[in-house]
Structure formats: structure tokens, C-alpha cells
Short mmCIF file of C-alpha atoms in Angstrom, two decimals:
data_model
loop_
_atom_site.label_atom_id
_atom_site.label_comp_id
_atom_site.label_asym_id
_atom_site.label_seq_id
_atom_site.Cartn_x
_atom_site.Cartn_y
_atom_site.Cartn_z
CA MET A 47 0.00 0.00 0.00
CA ASN A 48 1.21 3.49 -0.82
CA HIS A 49 1.75 5.96 2.00
CA ILE A 50 0.76 9.60 2.29
CA TYR A 51 2.62 11.45 5.01
CA LEU A 52 0.34 14.31 6.00
CA SER A 53 3.36 16.28 7.22
CA ASP A 54 4.48 16.59 3.56
CA ILE A 55 1.92 19.40 3.17
CA LYS A 56 4.01 21.46 5.61
CA LYS A 57 6.74 21.74 2.95
CA GLY A 58 4.37 23.83 0.84
CA THR A 59 4.12 24.04 -2.94
CA PRO A 60 4.73 26.92 -5.37
CA GLY A 61 1.17 28.10 -4.54
CA ILE A 62 1.01 27.19 -0.83
CA THR A 63 3.52 28.56 1.66
CA PRO A 64 5.00 26.26 4.32
CA VAL A 65 3.10 28.27 6.97
CA GLU A 66 -0.20 27.69 5.16
CA GLY A 67 0.80 24.04 4.72
CA ALA A 68 1.31 23.73 8.49
CA ASN A 69 -2.15 25.22 9.05
CA LEU A 70 -3.71 22.73 6.61
CA TYR A 71 -1.85 19.91 8.38
CA GLU A 72 -3.20 20.93 11.79
CA ASN A 73 -6.76 21.10 10.45
CA CYS A 74 -6.34 17.62 8.99
CA VAL A 75 -5.00 16.19 12.26
CA VAL A 76 -8.01 17.64 14.10
CA ALA A 77 -10.51 16.30 11.53
CA LEU A 78 -9.05 12.80 11.68
CA HIS A 79 -8.87 12.92 15.48
CA ASN A 80 -12.49 14.09 15.72
CA CYS A 81 -13.50 11.03 13.69
CA GLY A 82 -11.67 8.77 16.12
CA HIS A 83 -8.79 7.76 13.85
CA PRO A 84 -5.38 6.90 15.31
CA SER A 85 -2.22 8.29 13.72
CA THR A 86 -2.52 5.86 10.80
CA VAL A 87 -5.63 5.09 8.76
CA THR A 88 -6.44 3.78 5.28
CA LEU A 89 -7.83 6.32 2.81
CA TYR A 90 -9.93 4.70 0.08
CA VAL A 91 -9.75 6.65 -3.18
CA SER A 92 -12.05 6.21 -6.16
CA GLY A 93 -12.09 8.08 -9.44
CA ASP A 94 -9.40 8.28 -12.09
CA LYS A 95 -7.29 5.81 -10.10
CA ASN A 96 -8.94 3.50 -7.59
CA CYS A 97 -6.46 2.85 -4.82
CA GLU A 98 -5.77 2.91 -1.12
CA TYR A 99 -3.28 5.04 0.73
CA SER A 100 -2.06 4.66 4.26
CA LEU A 101 -2.39 8.13 5.82
CA LEU A 102 0.32 8.73 8.40
CA TRP A 103 0.71 11.64 10.82
CA GLU A 104 2.11 12.49 14.21
CA ASN A 105 -0.46 12.01 16.94
CA ALA A 106 0.02 15.55 18.21
CA PHE A 107 -3.59 16.30 19.09
CA ASN A 108 -3.91 18.35 22.25
CA GLU A 109 -6.29 20.73 23.99
CA GLN A 110 -4.74 23.78 22.31
CA LEU A 111 -5.42 22.28 18.86
CA ARG A 112 -9.00 21.54 19.89
CA ARG A 113 -9.53 25.14 21.03
CA THR A 114 -7.82 26.58 17.94
CA TYR A 115 -9.76 24.48 15.46
CA ASN A 116 -13.16 24.29 17.12
CA ASP A 117 -15.26 25.15 14.03
CA GLU A 118 -16.13 21.82 12.38
CA GLN A 119 -17.10 23.34 9.03
CA SER A 120 -13.82 25.23 8.71
CA VAL A 121 -11.80 22.21 9.88
CA THR A 122 -13.56 19.99 7.33
CA GLU A 123 -12.92 22.41 4.45
CA ARG A 124 -9.26 23.02 5.34
CA ALA A 125 -8.55 19.34 6.07
CA ALA A 126 -10.06 18.41 2.70
CA VAL A 127 -7.66 20.85 1.04
CA ALA A 128 -4.71 19.15 2.78
CA ILE A 129 -5.71 15.68 1.58
CA SER A 130 -6.68 16.95 -1.90
CA VAL A 131 -3.35 18.69 -2.42
CA LEU A 132 -1.48 15.54 -1.43
CA LEU A 133 -3.70 13.48 -3.74
CA ALA A 134 -3.10 15.91 -6.61
CA LEU A 135 0.64 15.52 -6.13
CA ARG A 136 0.33 11.73 -6.30
CA GLN A 137 -2.44 11.24 -8.84
CA THR A 138 -1.46 13.88 -11.41
CA ASN A 139 1.77 15.26 -12.85
CA TYR A 140 0.93 18.64 -11.33
CA THR A 141 1.44 20.72 -8.22
CA ILE A 142 -0.49 23.63 -6.74
CA ILE A 143 0.73 26.86 -8.35
CA GLU A 144 -1.94 29.35 -7.25
CA ARG A 145 -5.04 29.80 -5.09
CA SER A 146 -7.97 31.03 -7.13
CA ARG A 147 -10.30 33.87 -6.23
CA LYS A 148 -13.84 33.36 -4.93
CA GLY A 149 -16.44 33.00 -7.63
CA THR A 150 -14.18 31.38 -10.23
CA GLY A 151 -15.72 27.92 -9.81
CA PHE A 152 -12.56 26.21 -8.60
CA ASP A 153 -10.12 26.46 -5.69
CA TYR A 154 -6.59 25.98 -7.04
CA MET A 155 -4.67 26.22 -10.28
CA LEU A 156 -2.42 23.28 -11.07
CA GLY A 157 0.78 23.38 -13.09
CA ASP A 158 4.07 21.60 -13.68
CA SER A 159 6.36 21.69 -10.66
CA GLN A 160 9.44 22.04 -12.89
CA ASP A 161 8.01 24.96 -14.87
CA GLN A 162 9.53 28.18 -13.55
CA LEU A 163 6.84 30.22 -15.33
CA PHE A 164 4.06 28.33 -13.52
CA ILE A 165 1.81 28.13 -16.55
CA PRO A 166 -1.67 26.87 -15.56
CA LYS A 167 -2.37 23.33 -16.79
CA ALA A 168 -5.48 22.29 -14.82
CA ARG A 169 -8.00 23.37 -12.18
CA LEU A 170 -8.70 21.74 -8.80
CA GLU A 171 -11.98 22.05 -6.91
CA VAL A 172 -12.07 20.69 -3.34
CA SER A 173 -14.86 19.74 -0.97
CA GLY A 174 -14.96 18.01 2.38
CA ILE A 175 -17.52 16.04 4.37
CA MET A 176 -16.91 15.09 8.00
CA HIS A 177 -19.58 12.33 8.08
CA GLU A 178 -21.61 11.25 5.05
CA THR A 179 -25.38 11.17 5.40
CA LYS A 180 -28.07 9.96 3.03
CA GLY A 181 -28.56 13.52 1.76
CA ASN A 182 -24.87 14.44 1.68
CA THR A 183 -22.65 11.84 0.04
CA CYS A 184 -19.33 12.11 -1.74
CA GLU A 185 -21.03 11.24 -5.02
CA GLN A 186 -23.65 13.98 -4.61
CA ARG A 187 -21.00 16.52 -3.63
CA PHE A 188 -18.85 15.47 -6.60
CA ARG A 189 -21.70 16.21 -9.01
CA GLN A 190 -22.31 19.61 -7.36
CA LYS A 191 -18.64 20.55 -7.57
CA ALA A 192 -18.34 19.38 -11.18
CA GLU A 193 -21.28 21.66 -12.05
CA GLN A 194 -19.65 24.52 -10.14
CA THR A 195 -16.52 24.33 -12.31
CA VAL A 196 -18.57 25.02 -15.46
CA LYS A 197 -18.17 28.77 -14.89
CA SER A 198 -14.43 28.45 -15.53
CA ASP A 199 -14.66 26.04 -18.48
CA GLU A 200 -13.71 28.91 -20.81
CA THR A 201 -10.13 28.37 -19.55
CA ARG A 202 -10.22 25.10 -21.52
CA LEU A 203 -8.16 23.55 -18.73
CA PRO A 204 -9.13 20.15 -17.34
CA ALA A 205 -10.86 20.26 -13.95
CA TYR A 206 -10.08 17.81 -11.18
CA ILE A 207 -12.66 17.42 -8.45
CA SER A 208 -11.65 16.13 -5.03
CA VAL A 209 -14.21 15.26 -2.37
CA VAL A 210 -12.85 13.96 0.93
CA GLU A 211 -14.94 12.28 3.63
CA PHE A 212 -13.21 11.88 6.98
CA ALA A 213 -15.29 9.38 8.97
CA THR A 214 -14.47 6.42 6.69
CA PRO A 215 -12.10 8.05 5.39
CA ARG A 216 -12.53 8.03 1.64
CA ALA A 217 -12.10 10.35 -1.31
CA ILE A 218 -13.24 10.77 -4.87
CA PHE A 219 -10.46 12.27 -6.98
CA ASN A 220 -11.49 12.48 -10.59
CA MET A 221 -11.14 14.64 -13.67
CA LYS A 222 -14.53 16.04 -14.70
#
């Protein structure tokens, strides 16, 4: 089984600073802790590549983290970004080169990590679910997010959609 070390996000990417990466990491640790996962858990991924990853992180959860990241919605969104970025690095040939603005229909611009000009090559839209319910599944959220990216289709860049659910945990990572 392939491993994903959550701490890798703390290194950053051309479009995510190491400080932001550390913040994403902490949100992810809290989300996984809140779902009762130990410091290792299997992430089931479906989509372009069906696979499993062993998620690994330092069990550094403490009361200060709980107080800092006490908003479940924010934790879920930010933790989903952490996992989605790490999936993008493993499932595509791209890295995060830029955060997009609100209203564009996607969250991040992807590009080649070796390209010093950081020319956009694809879009990434991210969503997170702490616990799936009958009315809120990864598949439903995927369809919503795919529809949301339509407003930026004029870029003619492929759109990747990543939906992460933390209770199982599982993810859909797929090009629209």
C-alpha cells in the first residue's frame, strides 16, 4: 500500500507557503482525530485511479489544537484541502501553483512543478464532508462541484474534483 505522510503538506508548494501548509496539516489532524482515527488510517480513493493510501501523521492532538480548530465546518474544508493537495501531487503530474479567487468555480490552479513560469495546466476544486449522510454523500457533492466548475470552463483547462470524507475516510479524486 502506498503511503501519504500528512506532514508533507508542511513543505508547501509553489502556490502554498509552508506556513499555510502547516495550518492545513493541523486542520487535517483535528478532523481525523475528531472522527476517532489513530495516527494511521487507510484512505480509500475512487475516481481516475482507484487505490488505497495509508495516511500517516504524528499524533500531536492536544487541547490547544481543539480550542484553535473548534469550528467543524472550517476544519472539514481546510482538512479536505490538505488531503486533496497531497492526492493531486500523487495522482497527477501537477502541483499547486496558485489559489484562485472566490467565484471562479474552482479552488486551485495546477501546473508543472518544474516549470519556472508556472503556466496553468489544470484546475482543482475541493470539498470536504466530516460524516456522510443519506442527503450528503461524496457522489452527490462530486456532481455539485463538477457543475460549479462550469463557470471556468472557458479556460479550456481540465478540472479535477476532489471530495474527501473523513469518517471512513474516503475520497473521490477524478477529472470532470
